CSV table of C-alpha atoms in Angstrom, one decimal:
chain,number,residue,atom,x,y,z
A,55,UNK,CA,2.0,-29.4,217.2
A,56,UNK,CA,-0.2,-32.1,218.6
A,57,UNK,CA,2.8,-33.8,220.1
A,58,UNK,CA,3.8,-30.5,221.7
A,59,UNK,CA,0.5,-30.2,223.3
A,60,UNK,CA,0.5,-33.7,224.6
A,61,UNK,CA,4.0,-33.3,226.0
A,62,UNK,CA,2.9,-30.1,227.8
A,63,UNK,CA,0.0,-31.9,229.3
A,64,UNK,CA,2.5,-34.1,231.1
A,65,UNK,CA,1.1,-37.4,229.9
A,66,UNK,CA,3.0,-40.6,230.4
A,67,UNK,CA,4.3,-42.4,227.3
A,68,UNK,CA,1.4,-45.0,227.3
A,69,UNK,CA,-1.1,-42.2,227.8
A,70,UNK,CA,0.4,-40.2,224.9
A,71,UNK,CA,0.2,-43.1,222.6
A,72,UNK,CA,-3.5,-43.7,223.5
A,73,UNK,CA,-4.2,-39.9,223.1
A,74,UNK,CA,-2.5,-39.8,219.7
A,75,UNK,CA,-4.7,-42.7,218.5
A,76,UNK,CA,-7.8,-40.9,219.8
A,77,UNK,CA,-6.8,-37.6,218.1
A,78,UNK,CA,-6.4,-39.4,214.7
A,79,UNK,CA,-9.7,-41.2,215.1
A,80,UNK,CA,-11.9,-38.3,216.3
A,81,UNK,CA,-12.5,-34.9,214.7
A,82,UNK,CA,-10.6,-32.9,217.4
A,83,UNK,CA,-8.9,-29.7,216.6
A,84,UNK,CA,-5.8,-28.6,218.4
A,85,UNK,CA,-7.7,-26.3,220.8
A,86,UNK,CA,-9.9,-29.3,221.7
A,87,UNK,CA,-7.1,-31.6,222.7
A,88,UNK,CA,-6.9,-30.7,226.4
A,89,UNK,CA,-10.7,-30.5,227.0
A,90,UNK,CA,-11.1,-33.9,225.2
A,91,UNK,CA,-8.7,-35.4,227.6
A,92,UNK,CA,-10.2,-33.6,230.7
A,93,UNK,CA,-7.1,-31.6,231.2
A,94,UNK,CA,-6.1,-27.9,231.1
A,95,UNK,CA,-3.4,-26.3,229.0
A,96,UNK,CA,-1.6,-23.1,229.6
A,97,UNK,CA,-2.9,-20.5,227.0
A,98,UNK,CA,0.6,-19.6,225.8
A,99,UNK,CA,1.4,-23.2,225.1
A,100,UNK,CA,-1.7,-23.6,223.0
A,101,UNK,CA,-0.9,-20.3,221.1
A,102,UNK,CA,2.6,-21.5,220.3
A,103,UNK,CA,1.4,-24.9,219.2
A,104,UNK,CA,-1.3,-23.2,217.0
A,105,UNK,CA,1.4,-21.1,215.3
A,106,UNK,CA,3.4,-24.3,214.6
A,107,UNK,CA,0.3,-25.9,213.2
A,108,UNK,CA,-0.4,-23.0,210.8
A,109,UNK,CA,3.2,-23.1,209.6
A,110,UNK,CA,3.0,-26.8,209.1
A,111,UNK,CA,-0.4,-26.7,207.2
A,112,UNK,CA,1.0,-23.9,205.0
A,113,UNK,CA,4.0,-26.2,204.1
A,114,UNK,CA,1.9,-29.1,202.8
A,115,UNK,CA,2.5,-29.8,199.1
A,116,UNK,CA,1.7,-32.6,196.7
A,117,UNK,CA,4.7,-34.6,195.6
A,118,UNK,CA,5.5,-33.3,192.0
A,119,UNK,CA,4.1,-36.3,190.1
A,120,UNK,CA,0.9,-36.7,192.0
A,121,UNK,CA,-1.5,-34.5,190.0
A,122,UNK,CA,-0.4,-36.0,186.7
A,123,UNK,CA,-0.6,-39.6,188.0
A,124,UNK,CA,-4.1,-39.0,189.4
A,125,UNK,CA,-5.3,-37.5,186.1
A,126,UNK,CA,-3.8,-40.4,184.2
A,127,UNK,CA,-5.5,-43.0,186.4
A,128,UNK,CA,-8.8,-41.2,186.1
A,129,UNK,CA,-8.5,-41.1,182.3
A,130,UNK,CA,-7.7,-44.8,182.3
A,131,UNK,CA,-11.0,-45.5,184.2
A,132,UNK,CA,-9.7,-46.1,187.7
A,133,UNK,CA,-11.7,-45.0,190.7
A,134,UNK,CA,-9.5,-43.2,193.1
A,135,UNK,CA,-9.7,-42.9,196.9
A,136,UNK,CA,-7.5,-41.2,199.5
A,137,UNK,CA,-6.9,-43.2,202.7
A,138,UNK,CA,-5.1,-41.3,205.5
A,139,UNK,CA,-4.4,-41.4,209.2
A,140,UNK,CA,-4.6,-37.7,210.0
A,141,UNK,CA,-5.8,-35.3,212.7
A,142,UNK,CA,-8.6,-33.0,211.6
A,143,UNK,CA,-6.8,-29.8,210.6
A,144,UNK,CA,-4.5,-31.6,208.1
A,145,UNK,CA,-7.3,-32.7,205.8
A,146,UNK,CA,-7.9,-29.1,204.7
A,147,UNK,CA,-4.7,-28.4,202.7
A,148,UNK,CA,-4.8,-31.9,201.2
A,149,UNK,CA,-8.3,-31.4,200.0
A,150,UNK,CA,-7.5,-28.0,198.5
A,151,UNK,CA,-4.4,-29.4,196.7
A,152,UNK,CA,-6.0,-32.4,195.0
A,153,UNK,CA,-6.5,-31.7,191.3
A,154,UNK,CA,-10.2,-33.0,191.3
A,155,UNK,CA,-12.7,-34.5,193.6
A,156,UNK,CA,-11.8,-38.1,194.3
A,157,UNK,CA,-14.3,-41.0,194.2
A,158,UNK,CA,-13.9,-41.4,198.0
A,159,UNK,CA,-11.9,-40.0,200.9
A,160,UNK,CA,-11.2,-42.0,204.0
A,161,UNK,CA,-9.9,-39.9,206.8
A,162,UNK,CA,-9.2,-41.6,210.1
A,163,UNK,CA,-10.7,-38.8,212.1
A,164,UNK,CA,-14.0,-39.2,210.2
A,165,UNK,CA,-14.0,-43.0,210.2
A,166,UNK,CA,-13.3,-43.5,213.9
A,167,UNK,CA,-10.6,-46.0,213.0
A,168,UNK,CA,-7.0,-45.8,211.9
A,169,UNK,CA,-4.8,-47.8,209.6
A,170,UNK,CA,-3.9,-50.7,210.0
A,171,UNK,CA,-7.2,-51.5,211.7
A,172,UNK,CA,-9.5,-53.7,209.6
A,173,UNK,CA,-12.4,-51.4,210.4
A,174,UNK,CA,-10.6,-48.6,208.5
A,175,UNK,CA,-10.2,-50.7,205.4
A,176,UNK,CA,-13.7,-52.0,205.6
A,177,UNK,CA,-15.1,-48.5,205.6
A,178,UNK,CA,-12.8,-47.4,202.8
A,179,UNK,CA,-14.1,-50.2,200.6
A,180,UNK,CA,-17.7,-49.3,201.5
A,181,UNK,CA,-17.1,-45.7,200.5
A,182,UNK,CA,-15.7,-46.9,197.2
A,183,UNK,CA,-18.4,-49.4,196.7
A,184,UNK,CA,-15.9,-52.2,196.1
A,185,UNK,CA,-15.0,-55.6,197.4
A,186,UNK,CA,-11.7,-55.5,199.2
A,187,UNK,CA,-10.0,-57.8,196.7
A,188,UNK,CA,-10.8,-55.3,194.0
A,189,UNK,CA,-8.9,-52.5,195.7
A,190,UNK,CA,-5.2,-51.8,195.4
A,191,UNK,CA,-3.8,-49.8,198.3
A,192,UNK,CA,-0.6,-47.9,197.5
A,193,UNK,CA,1.0,-46.5,200.7
A,194,UNK,CA,4.3,-45.4,202.1
A,195,UNK,CA,4.0,-47.0,205.6
A,196,UNK,CA,4.6,-50.7,205.2
A,197,UNK,CA,2.9,-51.9,208.4
A,198,UNK,CA,-0.2,-49.6,208.0
A,199,UNK,CA,-0.6,-49.4,204.3
A,200,UNK,CA,0.7,-52.8,203.0
A,201,UNK,CA,0.4,-55.3,205.8
A,202,UNK,CA,-2.7,-53.8,207.2
A,203,UNK,CA,-4.4,-53.6,203.8
A,204,UNK,CA,-3.5,-57.2,202.9
A,205,UNK,CA,-4.7,-58.4,206.3
A,206,UNK,CA,-8.1,-56.8,205.4
A,207,UNK,CA,-8.2,-58.5,202.0
A,208,UNK,CA,-7.0,-55.7,199.8
A,209,UNK,CA,-4.2,-55.8,197.4
A,210,UNK,CA,-1.3,-53.5,198.4
A,211,UNK,CA,1.8,-51.9,196.9
A,212,UNK,CA,4.6,-50.2,199.0
A,213,UNK,CA,5.6,-46.7,198.0
A,214,UNK,CA,9.1,-46.2,199.3
A,215,UNK,CA,10.4,-42.8,198.2
A,216,UNK,CA,13.7,-43.4,200.0
A,217,UNK,CA,14.6,-46.0,197.4
A,218,UNK,CA,15.7,-48.4,200.2
A,219,UNK,CA,13.0,-51.0,200.0
A,220,UNK,CA,13.4,-54.0,197.8
A,221,UNK,CA,12.2,-54.7,194.3
A,222,UNK,CA,8.6,-55.2,195.4
A,223,UNK,CA,8.2,-51.4,196.1
A,224,UNK,CA,7.8,-48.5,193.8
A,225,UNK,CA,9.8,-45.3,194.5
A,226,UNK,CA,7.4,-42.7,193.0
A,227,UNK,CA,3.8,-42.7,192.0
A,228,UNK,CA,5.0,-42.1,188.5
A,229,UNK,CA,6.1,-45.8,188.6
A,230,UNK,CA,2.5,-46.9,189.4
A,231,UNK,CA,1.2,-47.1,185.9
A,232,UNK,CA,4.0,-49.5,184.8
A,233,UNK,CA,3.3,-51.7,187.8
A,234,UNK,CA,-0.5,-51.6,188.1
A,235,UNK,CA,-1.1,-54.3,185.4
A,236,UNK,CA,1.1,-56.7,187.3
A,237,UNK,CA,-0.5,-56.0,190.7
A,238,UNK,CA,-4.2,-55.3,190.0
A,239,UNK,CA,-6.4,-58.2,189.3
A,240,UNK,CA,-7.9,-58.2,185.7
A,241,UNK,CA,-11.5,-58.7,184.8
A,242,UNK,CA,-13.2,-56.5,187.3
A,243,UNK,CA,-16.3,-54.5,186.4
A,244,UNK,CA,-14.5,-51.4,187.4
A,245,UNK,CA,-10.9,-50.4,188.2
A,246,UNK,CA,-10.0,-49.0,191.6
A,247,UNK,CA,-6.9,-47.8,193.4
A,248,UNK,CA,-6.1,-45.8,196.5
A,249,UNK,CA,-3.2,-43.4,196.6
A,250,UNK,CA,-1.3,-41.4,199.3
A,251,UNK,CA,-1.3,-37.9,197.9
A,252,UNK,CA,0.7,-35.7,200.1
A,253,UNK,CA,4.0,-35.3,202.1
């Protein structure tokens, strides 16, 4: 829906890329896109995009194993954070679907930074109250979640649900418990992990 609005505004490719980045790093709802960019949008285009957005938000689901994995990690003493590049409206269904309140949530539109920016990861660590080296980032976008996290000093593990990535990746969060001892550094005062929770 956001892409549909940006296309209707007639932005050039570079302008669209810049606008997308802004829309993920500021709390801008769909109706606020055109005004934020100093442009006008035909009302029927906005109405159609909002209908698309409502349908998309209603379709958000947790992957089947996520709630059980989160509960298991919590029971094992891990602190858990959600770290996501999202536009404002998408946070609502994710928050409602989580099985309990996480220790921290890092949404790009709240932080004013997006993964893989080092500033995003610095604020995530601050919200968790952890040193970067004590945080394991588990994410499904290699450049943002793995390379970006490692560049910011975090540990990182690639979640590749397609099964295509090499042996360094996990293919489901259900695989995380078996891998965490091999990836997480032992001896910390507390255990921490960040998890991508939704499709």
